[in-house]
Amino acid sequence: MKSLTNLLAPLVLCFALAGTAVAGETVNINTADAGTIDRVLVNVGPAKAQAIVDYRKSNGAFRSAEQLALVKGIGLKTVERNRDRIVVGAPRVAPKTANAPIRKVAPQRVVRR
């Protein structure tokens, strides 16, 4: 019996530490993809996660966690359960690419006197 306890104790400790690591994960609802939102938030599956991303694309960035309740299928209870996991940060701005069109400037006429 004692050997069984010695075997199970490290296993239980391992699961406890793994659970703590997952619980500490956060997600920025203004930049995360549907897969990340689905993985991090509790009671939010793939369909609701995609609804969050779609809402963000059509209505702009979220200014607060409470605005998630405006997404169909997300209620205030879900927001409250996930409050410690939700981060509301500024959305990422796409960097300017090297392939951006170059604006042509008309040559200036030089007047000589």
Short mmCIF file of N, CA and C in Angstrom, two decimals:
data_model
loop_
_atom_site.label_atom_id
_atom_site.label_comp_id
_atom_site.label_asym_id
_atom_site.label_seq_id
_atom_site.Cartn_x
_atom_site.Cartn_y
_atom_site.Cartn_z
N MET A 1 0.83 -1.20 0.00
CA MET A 1 0.00 0.00 0.00
C MET A 1 0.87 1.25 0.00
N LYS A 2 1.96 1.20 0.78
CA LYS A 2 2.84 2.35 0.86
C LYS A 2 3.52 2.61 -0.49
N SER A 3 3.87 1.54 -1.23
CA SER A 3 4.51 1.73 -2.53
C SER A 3 3.53 2.34 -3.54
N LEU A 4 2.27 1.96 -3.42
CA LEU A 4 1.25 2.55 -4.30
C LEU A 4 1.11 4.05 -4.02
N THR A 5 1.14 4.43 -2.77
CA THR A 5 1.06 5.84 -2.39
C THR A 5 2.28 6.59 -2.91
N ASN A 6 3.45 5.96 -2.81
CA ASN A 6 4.67 6.59 -3.31
C ASN A 6 4.64 6.77 -4.83
N LEU A 7 3.94 5.90 -5.53
CA LEU A 7 3.80 6.03 -6.97
C LEU A 7 2.78 7.09 -7.37
N LEU A 8 1.68 7.16 -6.64
CA LEU A 8 0.60 8.08 -6.99
C LEU A 8 0.86 9.52 -6.59
N ALA A 9 1.61 9.74 -5.52
CA ALA A 9 1.86 11.10 -5.04
C ALA A 9 2.52 11.98 -6.11
N PRO A 10 3.60 11.54 -6.76
CA PRO A 10 4.18 12.40 -7.81
C PRO A 10 3.24 12.61 -9.00
N LEU A 11 2.44 11.60 -9.31
CA LEU A 11 1.50 11.72 -10.41
C LEU A 11 0.44 12.77 -10.11
N VAL A 12 -0.10 12.75 -8.92
CA VAL A 12 -1.10 13.74 -8.51
C VAL A 12 -0.49 15.14 -8.51
N LEU A 13 0.73 15.25 -8.02
CA LEU A 13 1.42 16.54 -8.01
C LEU A 13 1.63 17.06 -9.42
N CYS A 14 1.98 16.17 -10.33
CA CYS A 14 2.18 16.55 -11.72
C CYS A 14 0.89 17.11 -12.34
N PHE A 15 -0.23 16.43 -12.10
CA PHE A 15 -1.51 16.92 -12.63
C PHE A 15 -1.92 18.23 -11.99
N ALA A 16 -1.63 18.39 -10.71
CA ALA A 16 -1.99 19.64 -10.04
C ALA A 16 -1.21 20.81 -10.63
N LEU A 17 0.08 20.60 -10.88
CA LEU A 17 0.89 21.67 -11.46
C LEU A 17 0.49 21.96 -12.90
N ALA A 18 0.12 20.95 -13.65
CA ALA A 18 -0.31 21.15 -15.03
C ALA A 18 -1.61 21.95 -15.07
N GLY A 19 -2.52 21.67 -14.16
CA GLY A 19 -3.77 22.40 -14.08
C GLY A 19 -3.56 23.86 -13.76
N THR A 20 -2.58 24.15 -12.90
CA THR A 20 -2.27 25.53 -12.55
C THR A 20 -1.71 26.28 -13.74
N ALA A 21 -0.89 25.61 -14.53
CA ALA A 21 -0.31 26.27 -15.71
C ALA A 21 -1.39 26.62 -16.72
N VAL A 22 -2.34 25.74 -16.93
CA VAL A 22 -3.42 26.00 -17.89
C VAL A 22 -4.33 27.11 -17.38
N ALA A 23 -4.62 27.11 -16.07
CA ALA A 23 -5.51 28.11 -15.50
C ALA A 23 -4.90 29.51 -15.57
N GLY A 24 -3.58 29.62 -15.62
CA GLY A 24 -2.93 30.91 -15.64
C GLY A 24 -2.82 31.52 -17.03
N GLU A 25 -3.26 30.82 -18.05
CA GLU A 25 -3.14 31.31 -19.42
C GLU A 25 -4.18 32.38 -19.68
N THR A 26 -3.78 33.41 -20.42
CA THR A 26 -4.70 34.48 -20.78
C THR A 26 -4.78 34.61 -22.30
N VAL A 27 -5.81 35.32 -22.77
CA VAL A 27 -5.99 35.52 -24.20
C VAL A 27 -6.41 36.97 -24.45
N ASN A 28 -5.76 37.59 -25.41
CA ASN A 28 -6.13 38.94 -25.83
C ASN A 28 -7.26 38.79 -26.85
N ILE A 29 -8.44 39.19 -26.49
CA ILE A 29 -9.61 38.97 -27.36
C ILE A 29 -9.59 39.86 -28.60
N ASN A 30 -8.68 40.82 -28.65
CA ASN A 30 -8.58 41.68 -29.83
C ASN A 30 -7.57 41.17 -30.86
N THR A 31 -6.75 40.19 -30.49
CA THR A 31 -5.75 39.72 -31.43
C THR A 31 -5.76 38.21 -31.63
N ALA A 32 -6.39 37.47 -30.73
CA ALA A 32 -6.33 36.01 -30.77
C ALA A 32 -7.19 35.44 -31.89
N ASP A 33 -6.76 34.29 -32.40
CA ASP A 33 -7.56 33.58 -33.38
C ASP A 33 -8.58 32.71 -32.66
N ALA A 34 -9.50 32.14 -33.41
CA ALA A 34 -10.59 31.35 -32.82
C ALA A 34 -10.06 30.14 -32.05
N GLY A 35 -9.00 29.51 -32.54
CA GLY A 35 -8.44 28.35 -31.86
C GLY A 35 -7.89 28.67 -30.49
N THR A 36 -7.23 29.81 -30.36
CA THR A 36 -6.69 30.22 -29.06
C THR A 36 -7.82 30.59 -28.11
N ILE A 37 -8.80 31.30 -28.59
CA ILE A 37 -9.94 31.67 -27.73
C ILE A 37 -10.65 30.41 -27.24
N ASP A 38 -10.85 29.45 -28.12
CA ASP A 38 -11.49 28.18 -27.77
C ASP A 38 -10.70 27.45 -26.71
N ARG A 39 -9.38 27.45 -26.84
CA ARG A 39 -8.52 26.70 -25.91
C ARG A 39 -8.46 27.34 -24.52
N VAL A 40 -8.43 28.66 -24.45
CA VAL A 40 -8.18 29.33 -23.19
C VAL A 40 -9.46 29.61 -22.39
N LEU A 41 -10.52 30.03 -23.06
CA LEU A 41 -11.73 30.42 -22.33
C LEU A 41 -12.60 29.22 -21.98
N VAL A 42 -13.17 29.26 -20.79
CA VAL A 42 -14.05 28.20 -20.29
C VAL A 42 -15.46 28.41 -20.85
N ASN A 43 -16.12 27.33 -21.22
CA ASN A 43 -17.48 27.34 -21.78
C ASN A 43 -17.57 28.11 -23.11
N VAL A 44 -16.46 28.17 -23.83
CA VAL A 44 -16.44 28.77 -25.16
C VAL A 44 -15.85 27.72 -26.09
N GLY A 45 -16.70 27.20 -26.96
CA GLY A 45 -16.26 26.19 -27.91
C GLY A 45 -15.84 26.82 -29.23
N PRO A 46 -15.59 26.00 -30.23
CA PRO A 46 -15.14 26.51 -31.52
C PRO A 46 -16.14 27.47 -32.19
N ALA A 47 -17.43 27.18 -32.09
CA ALA A 47 -18.43 28.04 -32.74
C ALA A 47 -18.50 29.42 -32.07
N LYS A 48 -18.49 29.44 -30.74
CA LYS A 48 -18.53 30.73 -30.03
C LYS A 48 -17.24 31.50 -30.23
N ALA A 49 -16.12 30.79 -30.26
CA ALA A 49 -14.84 31.45 -30.50
C ALA A 49 -14.82 32.11 -31.88
N GLN A 50 -15.34 31.40 -32.87
CA GLN A 50 -15.41 31.98 -34.21
C GLN A 50 -16.37 33.16 -34.24
N ALA A 51 -17.46 33.09 -33.47
CA ALA A 51 -18.41 34.21 -33.39
C ALA A 51 -17.73 35.44 -32.80
N ILE A 52 -16.84 35.25 -31.83
CA ILE A 52 -16.09 36.36 -31.24
C ILE A 52 -15.20 37.01 -32.29
N VAL A 53 -14.49 36.19 -33.05
CA VAL A 53 -13.60 36.72 -34.09
C VAL A 53 -14.40 37.44 -35.16
N ASP A 54 -15.54 36.86 -35.58
CA ASP A 54 -16.38 37.50 -36.60
C ASP A 54 -16.94 38.84 -36.11
N TYR A 55 -17.38 38.87 -34.85
CA TYR A 55 -17.91 40.10 -34.28
C TYR A 55 -16.83 41.18 -34.26
N ARG A 56 -15.63 40.78 -33.87
CA ARG A 56 -14.50 41.72 -33.81
C ARG A 56 -14.17 42.28 -35.19
N LYS A 57 -14.24 41.42 -36.22
CA LYS A 57 -13.94 41.87 -37.58
C LYS A 57 -14.97 42.86 -38.09
N SER A 58 -16.24 42.63 -37.75
CA SER A 58 -17.29 43.50 -38.29
C SER A 58 -17.55 44.74 -37.43
N ASN A 59 -17.22 44.71 -36.13
CA ASN A 59 -17.53 45.82 -35.24
C ASN A 59 -16.32 46.52 -34.64
N GLY A 60 -15.14 46.03 -34.93
CA GLY A 60 -13.94 46.66 -34.38
C GLY A 60 -13.52 46.00 -33.07
N ALA A 61 -12.45 46.51 -32.52
CA ALA A 61 -11.84 45.95 -31.31
C ALA A 61 -12.75 46.10 -30.10
N PHE A 62 -12.62 45.15 -29.18
CA PHE A 62 -13.35 45.22 -27.91
C PHE A 62 -12.65 46.23 -27.01
N ARG A 63 -13.42 47.05 -26.31
CA ARG A 63 -12.85 48.01 -25.38
C ARG A 63 -12.87 47.50 -23.95
N SER A 64 -13.68 46.47 -23.69
CA SER A 64 -13.74 45.88 -22.35
C SER A 64 -14.17 44.43 -22.47
N ALA A 65 -13.92 43.67 -21.42
CA ALA A 65 -14.32 42.27 -21.41
C ALA A 65 -15.84 42.14 -21.47
N GLU A 66 -16.55 43.08 -20.87
CA GLU A 66 -18.00 43.03 -20.84
C GLU A 66 -18.61 43.09 -22.24
N GLN A 67 -17.91 43.69 -23.18
CA GLN A 67 -18.43 43.77 -24.55
C GLN A 67 -18.55 42.40 -25.20
N LEU A 68 -17.89 41.40 -24.65
CA LEU A 68 -18.05 40.05 -25.19
C LEU A 68 -19.50 39.59 -25.10
N ALA A 69 -20.24 40.13 -24.13
CA ALA A 69 -21.64 39.74 -23.96
C ALA A 69 -22.49 40.19 -25.16
N LEU A 70 -21.97 41.07 -25.99
CA LEU A 70 -22.70 41.50 -27.19
C LEU A 70 -22.63 40.45 -28.29
N VAL A 71 -21.71 39.51 -28.16
CA VAL A 71 -21.57 38.44 -29.16
C VAL A 71 -22.64 37.40 -28.91
N LYS A 72 -23.33 36.99 -29.97
CA LYS A 72 -24.39 36.00 -29.84
C LYS A 72 -23.81 34.70 -29.27
N GLY A 73 -24.44 34.20 -28.21
CA GLY A 73 -23.99 32.96 -27.57
C GLY A 73 -23.09 33.17 -26.37
N ILE A 74 -22.64 34.41 -26.15
CA ILE A 74 -21.79 34.72 -25.00
C ILE A 74 -22.60 35.57 -24.04
N GLY A 75 -22.71 35.11 -22.81
CA GLY A 75 -23.45 35.86 -21.81
C GLY A 75 -22.54 36.42 -20.74
N LEU A 76 -23.12 37.22 -19.85
CA LEU A 76 -22.33 37.81 -18.78
C LEU A 76 -21.75 36.76 -17.84
N LYS A 77 -22.45 35.64 -17.66
CA LYS A 77 -21.92 34.58 -16.80
C LYS A 77 -20.62 34.01 -17.39
N THR A 78 -20.60 33.84 -18.69
CA THR A 78 -19.39 33.34 -19.35
C THR A 78 -18.26 34.35 -19.21
N VAL A 79 -18.58 35.62 -19.35
CA VAL A 79 -17.56 36.66 -19.19
C VAL A 79 -17.02 36.63 -17.77
N GLU A 80 -17.88 36.52 -16.77
CA GLU A 80 -17.44 36.50 -15.38
C GLU A 80 -16.58 35.27 -15.07
N ARG A 81 -16.94 34.12 -15.61
CA ARG A 81 -16.13 32.91 -15.39
C ARG A 81 -14.73 33.05 -15.97
N ASN A 82 -14.60 33.85 -17.01
CA ASN A 82 -13.34 33.97 -17.72
C ASN A 82 -12.62 35.29 -17.47
N ARG A 83 -13.10 36.08 -16.54
CA ARG A 83 -12.54 37.42 -16.33
C ARG A 83 -11.02 37.40 -16.14
N ASP A 84 -10.49 36.42 -15.40
CA ASP A 84 -9.05 36.37 -15.16
C ASP A 84 -8.27 35.86 -16.37
N ARG A 85 -8.94 35.34 -17.37
CA ARG A 85 -8.28 34.83 -18.57
C ARG A 85 -8.33 35.83 -19.73
N ILE A 86 -9.18 36.84 -19.62
CA ILE A 86 -9.40 37.78 -20.73
C ILE A 86 -8.49 38.99 -20.59
N VAL A 87 -7.81 39.32 -21.68
CA VAL A 87 -7.00 40.53 -21.77
C VAL A 87 -7.57 41.34 -22.92
N VAL A 88 -7.76 42.63 -22.68
CA VAL A 88 -8.25 43.52 -23.73
C VAL A 88 -7.10 44.46 -24.07
N GLY A 89 -6.40 44.13 -25.12
CA GLY A 89 -5.27 44.94 -25.56
C GLY A 89 -5.57 45.57 -26.89
N ALA A 90 -4.67 46.42 -27.31
CA ALA A 90 -4.82 47.07 -28.61
C ALA A 90 -4.67 46.04 -29.71
N PRO A 91 -5.46 46.15 -30.75
CA PRO A 91 -5.31 45.21 -31.86
C PRO A 91 -3.98 45.44 -32.57
N ARG A 92 -3.46 44.39 -33.16
CA ARG A 92 -2.20 44.48 -33.90
C ARG A 92 -2.41 45.29 -35.17
N VAL A 93 -1.45 46.11 -35.48
CA VAL A 93 -1.48 46.88 -36.72
C VAL A 93 -0.56 46.16 -37.70
N ALA A 94 -1.07 45.91 -38.88
CA ALA A 94 -0.28 45.21 -39.88
C ALA A 94 0.90 46.08 -40.30
N PRO A 95 2.10 45.50 -40.31
CA PRO A 95 3.26 46.30 -40.71
C PRO A 95 3.20 46.62 -42.20
N LYS A 96 3.78 47.75 -42.56
CA LYS A 96 3.83 48.13 -43.96
C LYS A 96 4.77 47.18 -44.68
N THR A 97 4.36 46.73 -45.82
CA THR A 97 5.17 45.78 -46.57
C THR A 97 6.05 46.49 -47.58
N ALA A 98 7.07 45.80 -48.01
CA ALA A 98 7.98 46.35 -49.01
C ALA A 98 7.29 46.45 -50.37
N ASN A 99 6.20 45.73 -50.56
CA ASN A 99 5.49 45.73 -51.83
C ASN A 99 4.42 46.83 -51.92
N ALA A 100 4.41 47.72 -50.96
CA ALA A 100 3.42 48.79 -50.98
C ALA A 100 3.67 49.69 -52.18
N PRO A 101 2.61 50.18 -52.81
CA PRO A 101 2.81 51.03 -53.99
C PRO A 101 3.53 52.32 -53.63
N ILE A 102 4.39 52.75 -54.51
CA ILE A 102 5.15 53.97 -54.30
C ILE A 102 4.39 55.12 -54.94
N ARG A 103 4.20 56.15 -54.18
CA ARG A 103 3.49 57.31 -54.69
C ARG A 103 4.43 58.14 -55.55
N LYS A 104 4.00 58.42 -56.73
CA LYS A 104 4.82 59.21 -57.64
C LYS A 104 4.56 60.69 -57.39
N VAL A 105 5.63 61.44 -57.36
CA VAL A 105 5.53 62.87 -57.13
C VAL A 105 5.86 63.57 -58.45
N ALA A 106 5.00 64.52 -58.82
CA ALA A 106 5.23 65.26 -60.06
C ALA A 106 6.47 66.13 -59.91
N PRO A 107 7.30 66.18 -60.94
CA PRO A 107 8.53 67.02 -60.84
C PRO A 107 8.15 68.49 -60.73
N GLN A 108 8.93 69.21 -59.96
CA GLN A 108 8.72 70.64 -59.78
C GLN A 108 9.43 71.40 -60.89
N ARG A 109 8.78 72.44 -61.37
CA ARG A 109 9.37 73.25 -62.42
C ARG A 109 10.28 74.29 -61.76
N VAL A 110 11.50 74.39 -62.25
CA VAL A 110 12.45 75.32 -61.69
C VAL A 110 12.42 76.60 -62.53
N VAL A 111 12.22 77.71 -61.88
CA VAL A 111 12.18 79.01 -62.56
C VAL A 111 13.50 79.70 -62.30
N ARG A 112 14.18 80.09 -63.38
CA ARG A 112 15.47 80.76 -63.24
C ARG A 112 15.31 82.23 -63.59
N ARG A 113 15.94 83.08 -62.90
CA ARG A 113 15.86 84.53 -63.15
C ARG A 113 17.17 85.07 -63.55
#
